[in-house]
Short mmCIF file of C-alpha atoms in Angstrom, two decimals:
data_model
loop_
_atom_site.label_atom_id
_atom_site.label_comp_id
_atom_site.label_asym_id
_atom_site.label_seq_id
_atom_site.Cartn_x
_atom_site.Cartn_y
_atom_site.Cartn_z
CA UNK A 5 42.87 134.29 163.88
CA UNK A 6 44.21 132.34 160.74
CA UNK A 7 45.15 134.32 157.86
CA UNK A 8 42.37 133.28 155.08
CA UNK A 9 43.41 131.99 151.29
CA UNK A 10 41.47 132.29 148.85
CA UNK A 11 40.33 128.96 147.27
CA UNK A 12 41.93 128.29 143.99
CA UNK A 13 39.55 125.68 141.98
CA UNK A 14 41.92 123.37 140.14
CA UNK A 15 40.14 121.85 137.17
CA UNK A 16 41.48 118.61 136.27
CA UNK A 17 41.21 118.07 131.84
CA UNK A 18 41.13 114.42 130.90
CA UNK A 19 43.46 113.58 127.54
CA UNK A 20 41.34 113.85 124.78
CA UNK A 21 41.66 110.75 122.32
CA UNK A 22 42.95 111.12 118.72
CA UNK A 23 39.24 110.80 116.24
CA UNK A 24 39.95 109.48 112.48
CA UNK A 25 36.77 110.11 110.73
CA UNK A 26 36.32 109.49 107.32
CA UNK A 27 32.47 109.46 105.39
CA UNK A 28 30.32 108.25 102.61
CA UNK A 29 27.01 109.95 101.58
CA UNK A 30 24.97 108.22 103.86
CA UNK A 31 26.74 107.27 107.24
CA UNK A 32 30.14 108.58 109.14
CA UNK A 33 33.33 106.23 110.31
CA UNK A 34 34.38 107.65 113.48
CA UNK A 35 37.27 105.82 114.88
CA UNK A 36 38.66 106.76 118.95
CA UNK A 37 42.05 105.75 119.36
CA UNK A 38 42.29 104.41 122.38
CA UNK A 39 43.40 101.00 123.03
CA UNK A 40 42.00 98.44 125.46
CA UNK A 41 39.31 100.65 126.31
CA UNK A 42 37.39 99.67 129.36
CA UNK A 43 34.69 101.67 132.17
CA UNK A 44 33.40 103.14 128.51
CA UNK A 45 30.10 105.19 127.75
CA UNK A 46 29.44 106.31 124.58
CA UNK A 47 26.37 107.85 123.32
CA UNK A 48 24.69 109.72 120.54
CA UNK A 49 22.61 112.45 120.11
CA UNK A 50 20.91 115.22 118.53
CA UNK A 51 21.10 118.70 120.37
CA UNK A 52 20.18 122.02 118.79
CA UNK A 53 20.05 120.43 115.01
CA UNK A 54 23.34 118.60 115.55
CA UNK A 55 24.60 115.37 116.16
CA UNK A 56 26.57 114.95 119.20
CA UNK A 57 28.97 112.59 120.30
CA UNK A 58 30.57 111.36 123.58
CA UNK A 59 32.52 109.17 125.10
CA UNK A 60 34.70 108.72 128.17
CA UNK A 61 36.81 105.48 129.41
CA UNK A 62 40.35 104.83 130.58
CA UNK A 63 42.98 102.79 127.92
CA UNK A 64 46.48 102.48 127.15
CA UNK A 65 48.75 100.70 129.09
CA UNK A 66 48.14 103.19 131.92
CA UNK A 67 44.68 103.47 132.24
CA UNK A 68 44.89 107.12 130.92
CA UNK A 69 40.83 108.39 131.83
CA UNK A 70 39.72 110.08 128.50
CA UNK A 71 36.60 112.06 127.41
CA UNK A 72 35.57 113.18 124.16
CA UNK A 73 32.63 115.52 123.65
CA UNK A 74 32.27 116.54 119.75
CA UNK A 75 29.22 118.15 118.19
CA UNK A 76 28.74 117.29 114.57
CA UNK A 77 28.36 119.55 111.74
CA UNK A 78 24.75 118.42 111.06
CA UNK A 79 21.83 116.27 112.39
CA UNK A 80 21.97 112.06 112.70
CA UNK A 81 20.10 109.10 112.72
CA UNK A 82 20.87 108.27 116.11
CA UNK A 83 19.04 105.01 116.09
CA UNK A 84 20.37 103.82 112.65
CA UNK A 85 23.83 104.05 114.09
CA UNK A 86 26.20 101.28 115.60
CA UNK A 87 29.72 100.64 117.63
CA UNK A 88 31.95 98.16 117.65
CA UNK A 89 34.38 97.98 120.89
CA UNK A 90 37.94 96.14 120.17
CA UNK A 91 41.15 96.22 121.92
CA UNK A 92 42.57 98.31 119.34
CA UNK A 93 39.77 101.32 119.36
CA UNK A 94 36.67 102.25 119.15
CA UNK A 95 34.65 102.56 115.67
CA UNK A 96 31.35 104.21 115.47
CA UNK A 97 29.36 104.17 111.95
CA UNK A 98 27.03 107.02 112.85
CA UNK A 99 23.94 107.42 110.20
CA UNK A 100 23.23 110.50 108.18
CA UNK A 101 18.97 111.23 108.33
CA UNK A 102 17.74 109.44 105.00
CA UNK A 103 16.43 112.79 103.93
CA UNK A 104 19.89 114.43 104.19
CA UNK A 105 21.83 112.26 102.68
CA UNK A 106 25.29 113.76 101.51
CA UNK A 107 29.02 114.41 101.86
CA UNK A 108 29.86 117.13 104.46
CA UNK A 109 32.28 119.90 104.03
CA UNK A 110 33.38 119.00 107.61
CA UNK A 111 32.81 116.44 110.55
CA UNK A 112 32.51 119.35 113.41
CA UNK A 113 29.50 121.86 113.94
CA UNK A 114 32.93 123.88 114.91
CA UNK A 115 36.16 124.49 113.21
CA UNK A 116 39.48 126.07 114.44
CA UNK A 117 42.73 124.32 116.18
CA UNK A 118 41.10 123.65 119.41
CA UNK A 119 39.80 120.26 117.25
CA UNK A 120 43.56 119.28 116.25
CA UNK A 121 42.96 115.89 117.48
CA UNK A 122 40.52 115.22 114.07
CA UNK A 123 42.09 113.88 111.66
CA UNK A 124 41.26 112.58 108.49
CA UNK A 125 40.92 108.05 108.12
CA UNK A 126 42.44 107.86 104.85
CA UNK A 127 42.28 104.28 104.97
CA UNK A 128 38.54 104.80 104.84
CA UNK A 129 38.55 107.78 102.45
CA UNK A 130 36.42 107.10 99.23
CA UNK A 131 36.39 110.30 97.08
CA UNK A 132 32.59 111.18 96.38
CA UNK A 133 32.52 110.33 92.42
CA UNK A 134 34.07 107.17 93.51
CA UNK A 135 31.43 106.26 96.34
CA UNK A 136 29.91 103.44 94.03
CA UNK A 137 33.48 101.37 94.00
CA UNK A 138 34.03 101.16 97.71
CA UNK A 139 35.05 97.97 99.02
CA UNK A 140 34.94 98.60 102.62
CA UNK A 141 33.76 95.64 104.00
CA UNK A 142 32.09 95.77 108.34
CA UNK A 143 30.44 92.15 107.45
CA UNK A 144 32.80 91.08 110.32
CA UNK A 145 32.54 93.59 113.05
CA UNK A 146 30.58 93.00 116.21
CA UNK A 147 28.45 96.08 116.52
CA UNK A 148 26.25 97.42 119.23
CA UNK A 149 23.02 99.87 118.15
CA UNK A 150 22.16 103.52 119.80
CA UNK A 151 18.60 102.99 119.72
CA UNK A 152 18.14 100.81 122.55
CA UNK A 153 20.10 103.01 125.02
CA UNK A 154 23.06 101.01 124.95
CA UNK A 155 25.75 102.62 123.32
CA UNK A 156 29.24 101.55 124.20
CA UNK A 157 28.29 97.86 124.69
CA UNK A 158 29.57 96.49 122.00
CA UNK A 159 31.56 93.39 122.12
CA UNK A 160 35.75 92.95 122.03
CA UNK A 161 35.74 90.86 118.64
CA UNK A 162 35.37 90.58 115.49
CA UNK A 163 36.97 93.71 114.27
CA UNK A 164 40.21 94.18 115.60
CA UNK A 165 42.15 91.85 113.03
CA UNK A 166 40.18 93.53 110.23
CA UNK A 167 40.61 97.12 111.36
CA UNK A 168 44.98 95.68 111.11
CA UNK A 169 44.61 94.79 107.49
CA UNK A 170 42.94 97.58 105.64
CA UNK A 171 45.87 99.07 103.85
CA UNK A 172 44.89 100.17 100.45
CA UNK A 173 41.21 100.31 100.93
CA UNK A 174 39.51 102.76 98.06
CA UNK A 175 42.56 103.24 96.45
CA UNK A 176 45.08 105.06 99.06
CA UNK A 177 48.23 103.45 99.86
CA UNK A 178 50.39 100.89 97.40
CA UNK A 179 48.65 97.99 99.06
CA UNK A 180 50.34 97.73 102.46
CA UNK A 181 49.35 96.27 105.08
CA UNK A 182 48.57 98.51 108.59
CA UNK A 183 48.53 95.72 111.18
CA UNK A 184 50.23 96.28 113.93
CA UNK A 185 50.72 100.08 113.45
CA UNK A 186 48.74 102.97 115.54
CA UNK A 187 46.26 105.51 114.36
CA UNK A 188 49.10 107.94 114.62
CA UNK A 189 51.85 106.14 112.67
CA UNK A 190 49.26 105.03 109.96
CA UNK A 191 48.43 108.74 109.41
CA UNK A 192 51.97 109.64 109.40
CA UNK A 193 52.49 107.18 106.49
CA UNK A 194 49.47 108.45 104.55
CA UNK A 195 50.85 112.00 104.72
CA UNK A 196 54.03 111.16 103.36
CA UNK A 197 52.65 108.97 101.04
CA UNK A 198 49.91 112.44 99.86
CA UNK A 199 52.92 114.61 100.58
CA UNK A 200 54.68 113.66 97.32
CA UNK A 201 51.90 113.41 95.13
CA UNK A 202 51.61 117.25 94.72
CA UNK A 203 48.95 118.47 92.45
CA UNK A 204 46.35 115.63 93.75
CA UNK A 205 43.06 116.44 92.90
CA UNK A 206 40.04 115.45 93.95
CA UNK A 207 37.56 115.06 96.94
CA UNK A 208 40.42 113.92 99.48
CA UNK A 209 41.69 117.81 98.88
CA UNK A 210 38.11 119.62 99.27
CA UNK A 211 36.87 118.70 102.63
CA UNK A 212 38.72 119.79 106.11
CA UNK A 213 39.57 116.99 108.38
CA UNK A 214 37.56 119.09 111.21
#
């Protein structure tokens, strides 16, 4: 008879996107970089205590399928929550519980290199004693809610040319502008711009990007 193989299971990973998170005492700015996102789903949720966040859709000039599956370092208001869908990424303002309010030490329930792709949003960063002064504006985003069951349907404008211009916001940066530039090459910037400001103190240098 025929000699028998044994059956090798390939398991096929899908990229995981690049997350820029940055916070304020009562709500989370997650940003996915992926660009001209479409076939998403996003949702939120709370599992075991913790928020928990998905999301899987093809982008890039490719079509590159990517998933994302992060649990958060604490509970969320799922239904307080919003997206906003553009053609440059996608930004979720996820909602801390209104009776536990404050800044986290870290975005991830998890820490450890396997969550390299969590990076700090500078351009969003607003240090904690300096939470009353921020001038990040989302008056002209086109968000989607959680509640309803229909996360991920947010709309394709409104928030792409803002999301170009931010450069500066709360203080980081000598008031350049961003547009044009990817999540990656922004961050780049910031780092060189942190890296020769040794000595920096405060809240930027107490919390882990992951």
């Amino acid at each position: 008879g025929l000699s028998r193989f044994p059956r090798q299971i390939m398991t096929v990973r899908m990229p995981i996107p690049t997350v820029l998170w940055a916070q304020r005492k009562d709500k989370l700015f997650i940003t996915i970089d992926v660009q001209d996102v479409k076939d998403q789903k996003i949702d939120l949720d709370n599992v075991d205590g913790c928020g928990k966040l998905t999301f899987a859709g093809k982008g890039g000039s490719e079509d590159t399928e990517y998933a994302l599956d992060l649990v958060l370092n604490k509970a969320i208001d799922v239904e307080a929550s919003k997206v906003a869908v553009t053609g440059r990424n996608i930004f979720v303002v996820v909602a801390k519980p209104k009776d536990a309010e404050g800044h986290w030490d870290r975005l991830t329930k998890d820490s450890g290199r396997h969550l390299s792709h969590i990076k700090c949003d500078w351009n969003k960063w607003v240090d904690e004693d300096e939470e009353d002064e921020d001038k990040f504006d989302m008056s002209g985003m086109d968000f989607s809610g959680f509640g309803g069951g229909g996360g991920g349907m947010g709309g394709m404008g409104g928030m792409a040319g803002m999301m170009g211009g931010m450069g500066g916001m709360g203080g980081f940066g000598p008031g350049a502008s961003y547009s044009g530039m990817s999540a990656a090459e922004a961050e780049r910037m910031f780092q060189a711009f942190f890296g020769g400001m040794g000595g920096m103190g405060g809240g930027a240098q107490r919390f882990r990007p992951y």
